[in-house]
Tab-separated table of C-alpha atoms in Angstrom:
chain	number	residue	atom	x	y	z
A	172	MET	CA	-13.267	30.270	-44.941
A	173	THR	CA	-14.620	26.819	-45.627
A	174	ILE	CA	-12.700	23.636	-45.045
A	175	HIS	CA	-12.197	23.339	-48.817
A	176	SER	CA	-10.938	26.879	-49.342
A	177	PRO	CA	-7.159	26.980	-49.917
A	178	ARG	CA	-6.851	30.657	-48.923
A	179	PRO	CA	-8.532	32.685	-46.202
A	180	ASP	CA	-11.564	34.806	-46.976
A	181	ARG	CA	-10.390	38.291	-47.977
A	182	SER	CA	-13.741	40.015	-47.639
A	183	PRO	CA	-13.763	43.220	-45.555
A	184	GLU	CA	-15.831	41.419	-42.916
A	185	ALA	CA	-13.352	38.536	-42.611
A	186	ILE	CA	-10.398	40.922	-42.450
A	187	ALA	CA	-12.125	42.933	-39.711
A	188	LYS	CA	-12.832	39.747	-37.758
A	189	ARG	CA	-9.191	38.614	-37.956
A	190	LYS	CA	-7.971	42.101	-37.009
A	191	LYS	CA	-10.237	42.149	-33.958
A	192	ALA	CA	-8.938	38.721	-32.907
A	193	THR	CA	-5.275	39.725	-33.254
A	194	ASP	CA	-5.890	43.027	-31.455
A	195	GLN	CA	-7.511	41.190	-28.547
A	196	ALA	CA	-4.682	38.654	-28.409
A	197	ARG	CA	-2.095	41.449	-28.469
A	198	ALA	CA	-3.885	43.263	-25.628
A	199	ALA	CA	-3.911	40.097	-23.530
A	200	ASN	CA	-0.216	39.544	-24.227
A	201	ILE	CA	0.638	43.157	-23.331
A	202	ARG	CA	-1.043	42.658	-19.960
A	203	GLN	CA	1.369	39.765	-19.447
A	204	GLY	CA	4.493	41.700	-20.415
A	205	TYR	CA	4.661	41.373	-24.208
A	206	THR	CA	7.056	43.730	-25.936
A	207	HIS	CA	6.928	44.512	-29.651
A	208	ASP	CA	8.249	41.716	-31.872
A	209	PRO	CA	8.544	42.832	-35.512
A	210	VAL	CA	8.456	39.257	-36.854
A	211	LEU	CA	5.290	38.430	-34.930
A	212	GLU	CA	3.638	41.690	-35.938
A	213	ALA	CA	4.529	41.112	-39.611
A	214	ALA	CA	3.002	37.621	-39.417
A	215	ASN	CA	-0.079	39.102	-37.747
A	216	ALA	CA	-0.415	41.586	-40.627
A	217	ARG	CA	-0.145	38.796	-43.228
A	218	TYR	CA	-2.739	36.737	-41.339
A	219	VAL	CA	-5.154	39.673	-41.013
A	220	ALA	CA	-4.791	40.463	-44.731
A	221	GLY	CA	-5.578	36.849	-45.612
A	222	GLU	CA	-2.170	36.150	-47.104
A	223	ILE	CA	-1.594	33.178	-44.785
A	224	THR	CA	-3.945	30.806	-43.003
A	225	SER	CA	-4.147	30.423	-39.245
A	226	ASP	CA	-2.313	27.091	-39.613
A	227	GLU	CA	0.494	28.753	-41.584
A	228	PHE	CA	0.682	31.503	-38.973
A	229	ARG	CA	0.920	28.911	-36.187
A	230	GLU	CA	3.642	26.986	-38.057
A	231	GLN	CA	5.690	30.167	-38.576
A	232	MET	CA	5.468	31.097	-34.906
A	233	GLN	CA	6.336	27.591	-33.752
A	234	ALA	CA	9.385	27.589	-36.002
A	235	ARG	CA	10.409	31.046	-34.788
A	236	PHE	CA	10.201	30.223	-31.111
A	237	LYS	CA	11.293	26.597	-31.272
A	238	ARG	CA	13.960	25.874	-28.723
A	239	ALA	CA	17.064	24.281	-30.130
Protein backbone atom coordinates (compact mmCIF):
# COMPACT_ATOMS: atom_id res chain seq x y z
CA MET A 1 0.00 0.00 0.00
CA THR A 2 1.33 3.41 -0.91
CA ILE A 3 0.69 6.53 1.09
CA HIS A 4 -1.79 7.65 -1.59
CA SER A 5 -3.74 4.40 -1.72
CA PRO A 6 -7.13 4.70 0.03
CA ARG A 7 -7.48 0.93 0.54
CA PRO A 8 -4.96 -1.74 1.47
CA ASP A 9 -3.35 -3.87 -1.20
CA ARG A 10 -5.49 -6.97 -1.75
CA SER A 11 -2.91 -8.97 -3.67
CA PRO A 12 -2.30 -12.54 -2.42
CA GLU A 13 1.18 -11.49 -1.30
CA ALA A 14 -0.12 -8.55 0.76
CA ILE A 15 -2.84 -10.70 2.33
CA ALA A 16 -0.27 -13.36 3.25
CA LYS A 17 1.98 -10.71 4.79
CA ARG A 18 -0.86 -9.29 6.92
CA LYS A 19 -1.95 -12.80 7.95
CA LYS A 20 1.59 -13.65 9.05
CA ALA A 21 1.76 -10.44 11.09
CA THR A 22 -1.57 -11.07 12.84
CA ASP A 23 -0.66 -14.71 13.50
CA GLN A 24 2.62 -13.65 15.10
CA ALA A 25 0.88 -10.99 17.19
CA ARG A 26 -1.74 -13.52 18.31
CA ALA A 27 0.97 -16.01 19.30
CA ALA A 28 2.75 -13.36 21.36
CA ASN A 29 -0.52 -12.41 23.05
CA ILE A 30 -1.36 -16.05 23.81
CA ARG A 31 1.99 -16.40 25.58
CA GLN A 32 0.86 -13.50 27.77
CA GLY A 33 -2.55 -14.96 28.59
CA TYR A 34 -4.77 -13.83 25.70
CA THR A 35 -8.10 -15.59 25.43
CA HIS A 36 -10.23 -15.59 22.29
CA ASP A 37 -12.04 -12.30 21.64
CA PRO A 38 -14.53 -12.61 18.77
CA VAL A 39 -14.57 -8.85 18.10
CA LEU A 40 -10.78 -8.68 17.88
CA GLU A 41 -10.62 -11.77 15.69
CA ALA A 42 -13.30 -10.37 13.35
CA ALA A 43 -11.33 -7.12 13.05
CA ASN A 44 -8.17 -9.14 12.38
CA ALA A 45 -9.98 -10.98 9.57
CA ARG A 46 -11.15 -7.70 8.01
CA TYR A 47 -7.63 -6.28 8.25
CA VAL A 48 -6.03 -9.39 6.72
CA ALA A 49 -8.56 -9.36 3.86
CA GLY A 50 -7.77 -5.71 3.15
CA GLU A 51 -11.23 -4.46 4.05
CA ILE A 52 -9.84 -2.00 6.62
CA THR A 53 -6.51 -0.24 6.96
CA SER A 54 -4.16 -0.66 9.89
CA ASP A 55 -5.24 2.80 11.10
CA GLU A 56 -8.91 1.80 10.97
CA PHE A 57 -8.09 -1.42 12.81
CA ARG A 58 -6.24 0.55 15.51
CA GLU A 59 -9.14 3.01 15.86
CA GLN A 60 -11.66 0.17 16.25
CA MET A 61 -9.58 -1.52 18.93
CA GLN A 62 -8.99 1.72 20.81
CA ALA A 63 -12.71 2.42 20.80
CA ARG A 64 -13.48 -1.13 21.94
CA PHE A 65 -11.09 -1.11 24.86
CA LYS A 66 -11.40 2.54 25.83
CA ARG A 67 -11.98 2.91 29.52
CA ALA A 68 -14.98 4.99 30.43
